[in-house]
Amino acid sequence: MVAAETAAAADKCVEEATAQVRNIQEKAIKAVALAAIQSGRITELVYLLKITSGGGGSTGYCLAQDGDNAQTDTMVDGIDCAALTPDLTAAPLEYSDASFTDRGFGQVKASSAKHGTANRCILLHKANTNNPAADDLFQQKGPHLLGGGLLSVTAHTTSVEATITALDSIAMAGKVATPKQPYEELYNAVAELKAAPKHSCGLDETGVIEGLINDNSVATQLANMIKAAKPDLPDGEDAKQAEAILTAIAAKDNNRGKNIREKILNTKIENVKNGNRVETVISEISSTADRRTGYLL
């Protein structure tokens, strides 16, 4: 009886694991899709800035590194902005306190994206007025959100701002309550994937049997069987009887899983040989399929 309920618990464990794999797969696809969307926005923005900054010498701030003119190289952190091709060999995200916390993306803090006046272009220039002007790229000073909200730009002649949005405190307790920006949706998707429960049914026969006994899965299956056979039992009595059965079989409590496993493997079940049913000790049946058939018989 206990052997059969152990087999039933194993089947149930596999069903639950399969369901969780499907669930995790959906979460992973969602996270990857949102990451791709966000990466696309960043890449296109960087490419735009590269093109508009090229050759700027004295017309206003631009986003660059150093030198008299903006960079002409299209590669930024392993991403070819011209081809919009991400670096697929990048190191995977690690869930460390430094990179992914219950408050947000820990390493993305507010900082200025603009450099000194030696790097100039027309991109961030706006006459000192909010009136539309033919010579200005931005028709209002702003601030304007670019790149899916990752960059805040205020255009001006002198008071130019280009600020990278802080993402290290966008969430509370591992979730953005009301996501509005793409990076908030991305955070929630990654957080869900991180929080997906780990589920293991064991790596081998010993691990499966002992694990299911020690985590009370077998006790639950046994209690359900008792309740089905005796539906009038008082509440909780089925669990008490299941516990009593397992305690009696284990004989000693220092290693219940191991003790019950050994007794299960020394139990005889009906094995099919040459079309006939033959009682055989479980440990002598080498085929997993034959053991499964024996449990069901």
mmCIF file of C-alpha atoms in Angstrom:
data_model
loop_
_atom_site.group_PDB
_atom_site.id
_atom_site.type_symbol
_atom_site.label_atom_id
_atom_site.label_comp_id
_atom_site.label_asym_id
_atom_site.label_seq_id
_atom_site.Cartn_x
_atom_site.Cartn_y
_atom_site.Cartn_z
ATOM 1 C CA MET A 1 0.000 0.000 0.000
ATOM 2 C CA VAL A 2 2.772 2.436 0.945
ATOM 3 C CA ALA A 3 4.698 1.444 -2.186
ATOM 4 C CA ALA A 4 1.657 2.210 -4.327
ATOM 5 C CA GLU A 5 1.119 5.583 -2.621
ATOM 6 C CA THR A 6 4.806 6.392 -3.086
ATOM 7 C CA ALA A 7 4.411 5.685 -6.796
ATOM 8 C CA ALA A 8 1.277 7.856 -6.851
ATOM 9 C CA ALA A 9 3.156 10.651 -5.067
ATOM 10 C CA ALA A 10 5.948 10.383 -7.647
ATOM 11 C CA ASP A 11 3.448 10.674 -10.503
ATOM 12 C CA LYS A 12 1.880 13.706 -8.819
ATOM 13 C CA CYS A 13 5.308 15.271 -8.341
ATOM 14 C CA VAL A 14 6.083 14.837 -12.041
ATOM 15 C CA GLU A 15 2.731 16.396 -13.004
ATOM 16 C CA GLU A 16 3.406 19.402 -10.767
ATOM 17 C CA ALA A 17 6.959 19.742 -12.073
ATOM 18 C CA THR A 18 5.713 19.638 -15.669
ATOM 19 C CA ALA A 19 3.123 22.319 -14.933
ATOM 20 C CA GLN A 20 5.774 24.512 -13.315
ATOM 21 C CA VAL A 21 8.099 24.069 -16.291
ATOM 22 C CA ARG A 22 5.326 25.363 -18.567
ATOM 23 C CA ASN A 23 4.742 28.271 -16.204
ATOM 24 C CA ILE A 24 8.447 29.125 -15.995
ATOM 25 C CA GLN A 25 8.736 28.887 -19.784
ATOM 26 C CA GLU A 26 5.964 31.463 -20.190
ATOM 27 C CA LYS A 27 7.620 33.787 -17.670
ATOM 28 C CA ALA A 28 10.995 33.391 -19.376
ATOM 29 C CA ILE A 29 9.568 34.153 -22.830
ATOM 30 C CA LYS A 30 7.834 37.252 -21.452
ATOM 31 C CA ALA A 31 11.021 38.487 -19.761
ATOM 32 C CA VAL A 32 13.128 37.913 -22.876
ATOM 33 C CA ALA A 33 10.560 39.632 -25.108
ATOM 34 C CA LEU A 34 10.389 42.689 -22.848
ATOM 35 C CA ALA A 35 14.184 42.791 -22.622
ATOM 36 C CA ALA A 36 14.405 42.689 -26.422
ATOM 37 C CA ILE A 37 11.935 45.565 -26.731
ATOM 38 C CA GLN A 38 13.839 47.655 -24.198
ATOM 39 C CA SER A 39 17.190 46.822 -25.806
ATOM 40 C CA GLY A 40 15.800 47.842 -29.190
ATOM 41 C CA ARG A 41 14.745 51.236 -27.843
ATOM 42 C CA ILE A 42 18.154 51.817 -26.286
ATOM 43 C CA THR A 43 20.005 50.709 -29.411
ATOM 44 C CA GLU A 44 17.988 52.913 -31.749
ATOM 45 C CA LEU A 45 18.396 55.883 -29.410
ATOM 46 C CA VAL A 46 22.167 55.409 -29.251
ATOM 47 C CA TYR A 47 22.313 55.105 -33.035
ATOM 48 C CA LEU A 48 20.292 58.316 -33.420
ATOM 49 C CA LEU A 49 22.645 60.133 -31.084
ATOM 50 C CA LYS A 50 25.669 58.837 -32.984
ATOM 51 C CA ILE A 51 24.331 60.138 -36.278
ATOM 52 C CA THR A 52 23.168 63.517 -34.981
ATOM 53 C CA SER A 53 26.339 64.075 -32.949
ATOM 54 C CA GLY A 54 28.776 63.323 -35.746
ATOM 55 C CA GLY A 55 30.904 66.344 -36.647
ATOM 56 C CA GLY A 56 29.451 68.633 -33.980
ATOM 57 C CA GLY A 57 32.026 71.222 -33.041
ATOM 58 C CA SER A 58 30.497 74.307 -31.470
ATOM 59 C CA THR A 59 26.732 74.200 -31.565
ATOM 60 C CA GLY A 60 25.725 72.692 -28.197
ATOM 61 C CA TYR A 61 26.021 69.719 -25.895
ATOM 62 C CA CYS A 62 25.801 66.216 -27.268
ATOM 63 C CA LEU A 63 26.135 62.719 -25.873
ATOM 64 C CA ALA A 64 29.677 61.532 -26.426
ATOM 65 C CA GLN A 65 32.870 60.739 -24.532
ATOM 66 C CA ASP A 66 35.745 63.125 -25.198
ATOM 67 C CA GLY A 67 37.505 65.057 -27.941
ATOM 68 C CA ASP A 68 36.477 67.969 -30.095
ATOM 69 C CA ASN A 69 33.896 65.989 -32.045
ATOM 70 C CA ALA A 70 31.400 63.277 -31.224
ATOM 71 C CA GLN A 71 32.368 59.660 -31.774
ATOM 72 C CA THR A 72 31.885 58.067 -35.155
ATOM 73 C CA ASP A 73 32.340 54.481 -33.951
ATOM 74 C CA THR A 74 29.007 52.641 -34.108
ATOM 75 C CA MET A 75 29.920 50.089 -31.416
ATOM 76 C CA VAL A 76 28.673 50.751 -27.890
ATOM 77 C CA ASP A 77 29.206 48.170 -25.142
ATOM 78 C CA GLY A 78 29.213 45.285 -27.585
ATOM 79 C CA ILE A 79 26.166 46.506 -29.532
ATOM 80 C CA ASP A 80 26.553 47.502 -33.159
ATOM 81 C CA CYS A 81 24.189 50.452 -33.326
ATOM 82 C CA ALA A 82 24.353 50.623 -37.109
ATOM 83 C CA ALA A 83 23.235 47.037 -37.553
ATOM 84 C CA LEU A 84 21.097 47.065 -34.386
ATOM 85 C CA THR A 85 22.673 43.718 -33.510
ATOM 86 C CA PRO A 86 23.063 42.915 -29.799
ATOM 87 C CA ASP A 87 26.021 40.979 -28.433
ATOM 88 C CA LEU A 88 24.573 37.537 -27.743
ATOM 89 C CA THR A 89 27.725 36.429 -25.919
ATOM 90 C CA ALA A 90 27.218 38.873 -23.073
ATOM 91 C CA ALA A 91 27.485 37.518 -19.541
ATOM 92 C CA PRO A 92 24.132 36.345 -18.129
ATOM 93 C CA LEU A 93 22.365 38.380 -15.457
ATOM 94 C CA GLU A 94 23.149 37.244 -11.945
ATOM 95 C CA TYR A 95 20.615 37.817 -9.190
ATOM 96 C CA SER A 96 23.064 39.608 -6.905
ATOM 97 C CA ASP A 97 22.382 42.459 -4.512
ATOM 98 C CA ALA A 98 24.393 44.701 -6.793
ATOM 99 C CA SER A 99 22.435 44.044 -9.989
ATOM 100 C CA PHE A 100 18.890 42.938 -9.148
ATOM 101 C CA THR A 101 17.332 43.816 -5.804
ATOM 102 C CA ASP A 102 13.808 43.926 -4.399
ATOM 103 C CA ARG A 103 13.862 47.675 -5.126
ATOM 104 C CA GLY A 104 14.975 47.620 -8.758
ATOM 105 C CA PHE A 105 17.993 47.323 -11.040
ATOM 106 C CA GLY A 106 20.626 48.153 -8.450
ATOM 107 C CA GLN A 107 23.402 49.321 -10.765
ATOM 108 C CA VAL A 108 21.318 51.743 -12.845
ATOM 109 C CA LYS A 109 21.463 54.973 -10.854
ATOM 110 C CA ALA A 110 20.692 58.546 -11.852
ATOM 111 C CA SER A 111 23.641 60.110 -13.645
ATOM 112 C CA SER A 112 24.348 62.657 -16.330
ATOM 113 C CA ALA A 113 24.700 61.350 -19.860
ATOM 114 C CA LYS A 114 26.165 64.540 -21.311
ATOM 115 C CA HIS A 115 29.809 65.460 -21.483
ATOM 116 C CA GLY A 116 31.763 68.677 -21.596
ATOM 117 C CA THR A 117 31.226 71.561 -23.955
ATOM 118 C CA ALA A 118 34.059 70.295 -26.141
ATOM 119 C CA ASN A 119 31.567 67.730 -27.451
ATOM 120 C CA ARG A 120 28.928 69.751 -29.228
ATOM 121 C CA CYS A 121 26.054 69.199 -31.598
ATOM 122 C CA ILE A 122 22.666 70.702 -32.330
ATOM 123 C CA LEU A 123 20.761 67.802 -30.764
ATOM 124 C CA LEU A 124 20.199 69.266 -27.292
ATOM 125 C CA HIS A 125 20.018 72.905 -28.311
ATOM 126 C CA LYS A 126 16.847 74.877 -27.628
ATOM 127 C CA ALA A 127 16.577 78.638 -27.671
ATOM 128 C CA ASN A 128 15.773 80.091 -24.253
ATOM 129 C CA THR A 129 12.063 79.927 -24.834
ATOM 130 C CA ASN A 130 9.351 77.327 -25.172
ATOM 131 C CA ASN A 131 8.166 78.862 -28.413
ATOM 132 C CA PRO A 132 8.629 76.716 -31.539
ATOM 133 C CA ALA A 133 11.673 77.676 -33.584
ATOM 134 C CA ALA A 134 12.756 76.458 -36.994
ATOM 135 C CA ASP A 135 16.399 76.232 -35.901
ATOM 136 C CA ASP A 136 15.654 73.910 -32.979
ATOM 137 C CA LEU A 137 15.291 70.141 -33.020
ATOM 138 C CA PHE A 138 13.185 70.199 -29.841
ATOM 139 C CA GLN A 139 10.270 72.595 -30.037
ATOM 140 C CA GLN A 140 9.810 72.564 -26.262
ATOM 141 C CA LYS A 141 12.584 72.568 -23.665
ATOM 142 C CA GLY A 142 11.198 69.538 -21.871
ATOM 143 C CA PRO A 143 12.083 67.442 -20.014
ATOM 144 C CA HIS A 144 11.586 64.820 -22.712
ATOM 145 C CA LEU A 145 11.775 61.079 -22.022
ATOM 146 C CA LEU A 146 13.690 59.058 -24.610
ATOM 147 C CA GLY A 147 14.563 55.395 -24.994
ATOM 148 C CA GLY A 148 11.448 54.072 -23.315
ATOM 149 C CA GLY A 149 11.875 56.434 -20.370
ATOM 150 C CA LEU A 150 15.538 55.627 -19.729
ATOM 151 C CA LEU A 151 16.874 59.071 -20.638
ATOM 152 C CA SER A 152 15.432 62.439 -19.603
ATOM 153 C CA VAL A 153 16.507 65.347 -21.800
ATOM 154 C CA THR A 154 15.984 69.062 -21.226
ATOM 155 C CA ALA A 155 17.094 71.075 -24.259
ATOM 156 C CA HIS A 156 18.446 74.610 -23.838
ATOM 157 C CA THR A 157 21.246 76.926 -24.898
ATOM 158 C CA THR A 158 23.127 76.692 -21.593
ATOM 159 C CA SER A 159 21.080 74.759 -18.996
ATOM 160 C CA VAL A 160 21.133 71.447 -20.814
ATOM 161 C CA GLU A 161 20.214 68.268 -18.939
ATOM 162 C CA ALA A 162 20.545 64.691 -20.124
ATOM 163 C CA THR A 163 19.933 62.374 -17.191
ATOM 164 C CA ILE A 164 19.919 58.591 -17.119
ATOM 165 C CA THR A 165 16.827 57.482 -15.217
ATOM 166 C CA ALA A 166 17.496 55.842 -11.860
ATOM 167 C CA LEU A 167 16.169 52.283 -11.839
ATOM 168 C CA ASP A 168 17.519 51.237 -8.440
ATOM 169 C CA SER A 169 14.379 52.218 -6.510
ATOM 170 C CA ILE A 170 11.462 51.615 -8.867
ATOM 171 C CA ALA A 171 9.951 48.715 -6.902
ATOM 172 C CA MET A 172 8.872 47.761 -3.407
ATOM 173 C CA ALA A 173 9.314 44.243 -2.029
ATOM 174 C CA GLY A 174 10.253 42.872 -5.430
ATOM 175 C CA LYS A 175 7.418 44.358 -7.500
ATOM 176 C CA VAL A 176 6.460 47.542 -9.311
ATOM 177 C CA ALA A 177 2.870 47.997 -8.148
ATOM 178 C CA THR A 178 1.626 49.925 -11.196
ATOM 179 C CA PRO A 179 4.104 49.541 -14.066
ATOM 180 C CA LYS A 180 3.909 52.332 -16.626
ATOM 181 C CA GLN A 181 7.300 52.278 -18.323
ATOM 182 C CA PRO A 182 8.757 49.357 -20.317
ATOM 183 C CA TYR A 183 11.625 48.944 -17.837
ATOM 184 C CA GLU A 184 9.066 48.537 -15.017
ATOM 185 C CA GLU A 185 7.310 45.787 -16.958
ATOM 186 C CA LEU A 186 10.714 44.202 -17.544
ATOM 187 C CA TYR A 187 11.559 44.346 -13.833
ATOM 188 C CA ASN A 188 8.307 42.610 -12.882
ATOM 189 C CA ALA A 189 8.838 39.910 -15.509
ATOM 190 C CA VAL A 190 12.368 39.179 -14.287
ATOM 191 C CA ALA A 191 11.203 39.247 -10.655
ATOM 192 C CA GLU A 192 8.475 36.700 -11.425
ATOM 193 C CA LEU A 193 11.003 34.454 -13.113
ATOM 194 C CA LYS A 194 13.376 34.772 -10.170
ATOM 195 C CA ALA A 195 10.586 33.953 -7.699
ATOM 196 C CA ALA A 196 9.441 30.837 -9.577
ATOM 197 C CA PRO A 197 9.479 28.002 -7.009
ATOM 198 C CA LYS A 198 12.171 25.399 -7.375
ATOM 199 C CA HIS A 199 10.714 21.940 -7.807
ATOM 200 C CA SER A 200 12.603 18.662 -7.718
ATOM 201 C CA CYS A 201 11.286 15.123 -7.575
ATOM 202 C CA GLY A 202 14.761 13.677 -6.986
ATOM 203 C CA LEU A 203 17.628 12.654 -9.232
ATOM 204 C CA ASP A 204 17.476 8.882 -8.747
ATOM 205 C CA GLU A 205 15.327 6.169 -7.176
ATOM 206 C CA THR A 206 16.747 6.762 -3.703
ATOM 207 C CA GLY A 207 16.269 10.517 -3.921
ATOM 208 C CA VAL A 208 12.722 10.192 -5.244
ATOM 209 C CA ILE A 209 11.469 7.735 -2.622
ATOM 210 C CA GLU A 210 13.189 9.288 0.377
ATOM 211 C CA GLY A 211 12.372 12.817 -0.756
ATOM 212 C CA LEU A 212 8.662 12.099 -1.189
ATOM 213 C CA ILE A 213 8.529 10.408 2.209
ATOM 214 C CA ASN A 214 10.448 13.118 4.028
ATOM 215 C CA ASP A 215 8.459 16.007 2.535
ATOM 216 C CA ASN A 216 5.171 14.315 3.547
ATOM 217 C CA SER A 217 3.995 13.780 -0.037
ATOM 218 C CA VAL A 218 3.513 10.056 0.643
ATOM 219 C CA ALA A 219 1.724 10.820 3.910
ATOM 220 C CA THR A 220 -0.658 13.128 2.042
ATOM 221 C CA GLN A 221 -1.385 10.530 -0.643
ATOM 222 C CA LEU A 222 -1.914 7.872 2.035
ATOM 223 C CA ALA A 223 -4.264 10.133 3.992
ATOM 224 C CA ASN A 224 -6.265 10.832 0.828
ATOM 225 C CA MET A 225 -6.613 7.099 0.189
ATOM 226 C CA ILE A 226 -7.778 6.502 3.782
ATOM 227 C CA LYS A 227 -10.286 9.355 3.534
ATOM 228 C CA ALA A 228 -11.633 7.989 0.246
ATOM 229 C CA ALA A 229 -12.113 4.549 1.812
ATOM 230 C CA LYS A 230 -13.581 5.956 5.038
ATOM 231 C CA PRO A 231 -15.328 9.237 4.190
ATOM 232 C CA ASP A 232 -17.008 9.438 7.616
ATOM 233 C CA LEU A 233 -13.747 9.773 9.523
ATOM 234 C CA PRO A 234 -13.497 12.890 11.721
ATOM 235 C CA ASP A 235 -11.435 15.735 10.325
ATOM 236 C CA GLY A 236 -7.732 15.061 10.693
ATOM 237 C CA GLU A 237 -8.173 11.381 11.522
ATOM 238 C CA ASP A 238 -7.032 10.303 8.046
ATOM 239 C CA ALA A 239 -3.752 12.186 8.513
ATOM 240 C CA LYS A 240 -3.266 10.633 11.965
ATOM 241 C CA GLN A 241 -3.783 7.128 10.590
ATOM 242 C CA ALA A 242 -1.406 7.784 7.695
ATOM 243 C CA GLU A 243 1.234 9.007 10.132
ATOM 244 C CA ALA A 244 0.741 5.948 12.333
ATOM 245 C CA ILE A 245 1.193 3.619 9.354
ATOM 246 C CA LEU A 246 4.417 5.304 8.247
ATOM 247 C CA THR A 247 5.755 5.396 11.806
ATOM 248 C CA ALA A 248 5.097 1.683 12.210
ATOM 249 C CA ILE A 249 6.793 0.852 8.908
ATOM 250 C CA ALA A 250 9.800 3.060 9.617
ATOM 251 C CA ALA A 251 10.226 1.368 13.035
ATOM 252 C CA LYS A 252 12.722 4.050 14.065
ATOM 253 C CA ASP A 253 12.619 7.759 13.402
ATOM 254 C CA ASN A 254 16.267 8.604 12.910
ATOM 255 C CA ASN A 255 15.985 8.171 9.136
ATOM 256 C CA ARG A 256 12.389 7.586 8.164
ATOM 257 C CA GLY A 257 12.870 8.008 4.423
ATOM 258 C CA LYS A 258 15.735 5.517 4.234
ATOM 259 C CA ASN A 259 14.008 2.947 6.486
ATOM 260 C CA ILE A 260 10.742 3.021 4.549
ATOM 261 C CA ARG A 261 12.562 2.953 1.198
ATOM 262 C CA GLU A 262 14.419 -0.203 2.176
ATOM 263 C CA LYS A 263 11.181 -1.890 3.233
ATOM 264 C CA ILE A 264 9.462 -0.792 0.023
ATOM 265 C CA LEU A 265 12.248 -2.293 -2.070
ATOM 266 C CA ASN A 266 11.948 -5.570 -0.126
ATOM 267 C CA THR A 267 8.199 -5.708 -0.767
ATOM 268 C CA LYS A 268 6.854 -8.161 -3.327
ATOM 269 C CA ILE A 269 4.709 -6.879 -6.159
ATOM 270 C CA GLU A 270 3.235 -8.599 -9.170
ATOM 271 C CA ASN A 271 5.631 -8.552 -12.077
ATOM 272 C CA VAL A 272 4.626 -9.570 -15.589
ATOM 273 C CA LYS A 273 6.885 -12.225 -17.111
ATOM 274 C CA ASN A 274 6.053 -13.931 -20.382
ATOM 275 C CA GLY A 275 2.469 -12.751 -20.045
ATOM 276 C CA ASN A 276 2.073 -14.164 -16.524
ATOM 277 C CA ARG A 277 1.843 -12.394 -13.190
ATOM 278 C CA VAL A 278 4.674 -13.368 -10.878
ATOM 279 C CA GLU A 279 5.267 -12.026 -7.371
ATOM 280 C CA THR A 280 8.727 -10.481 -7.312
ATOM 281 C CA VAL A 281 10.665 -8.418 -4.770
ATOM 282 C CA ILE A 282 10.767 -4.840 -6.037
ATOM 283 C CA SER A 283 14.549 -4.576 -5.726
ATOM 284 C CA GLU A 284 14.902 -7.516 -8.123
ATOM 285 C CA ILE A 285 12.947 -5.757 -10.878
ATOM 286 C CA SER A 286 15.522 -3.747 -12.807
ATOM 287 C CA SER A 287 13.232 -2.181 -15.398
ATOM 288 C CA THR A 288 11.619 1.093 -14.358
ATOM 289 C CA ALA A 289 8.689 0.383 -16.665
ATOM 290 C CA ASP A 290 8.187 -3.064 -15.118
ATOM 291 C CA ARG A 291 8.278 -1.564 -11.635
ATOM 292 C CA ARG A 292 5.698 1.025 -12.612
ATOM 293 C CA THR A 293 3.469 -1.718 -14.017
ATOM 294 C CA GLY A 294 3.917 -3.717 -10.821
ATOM 295 C CA TYR A 295 2.895 -0.774 -8.646
ATOM 296 C CA LEU A 296 -0.255 -0.330 -10.711
ATOM 297 C CA LEU A 297 -1.085 -4.042 -10.538
#
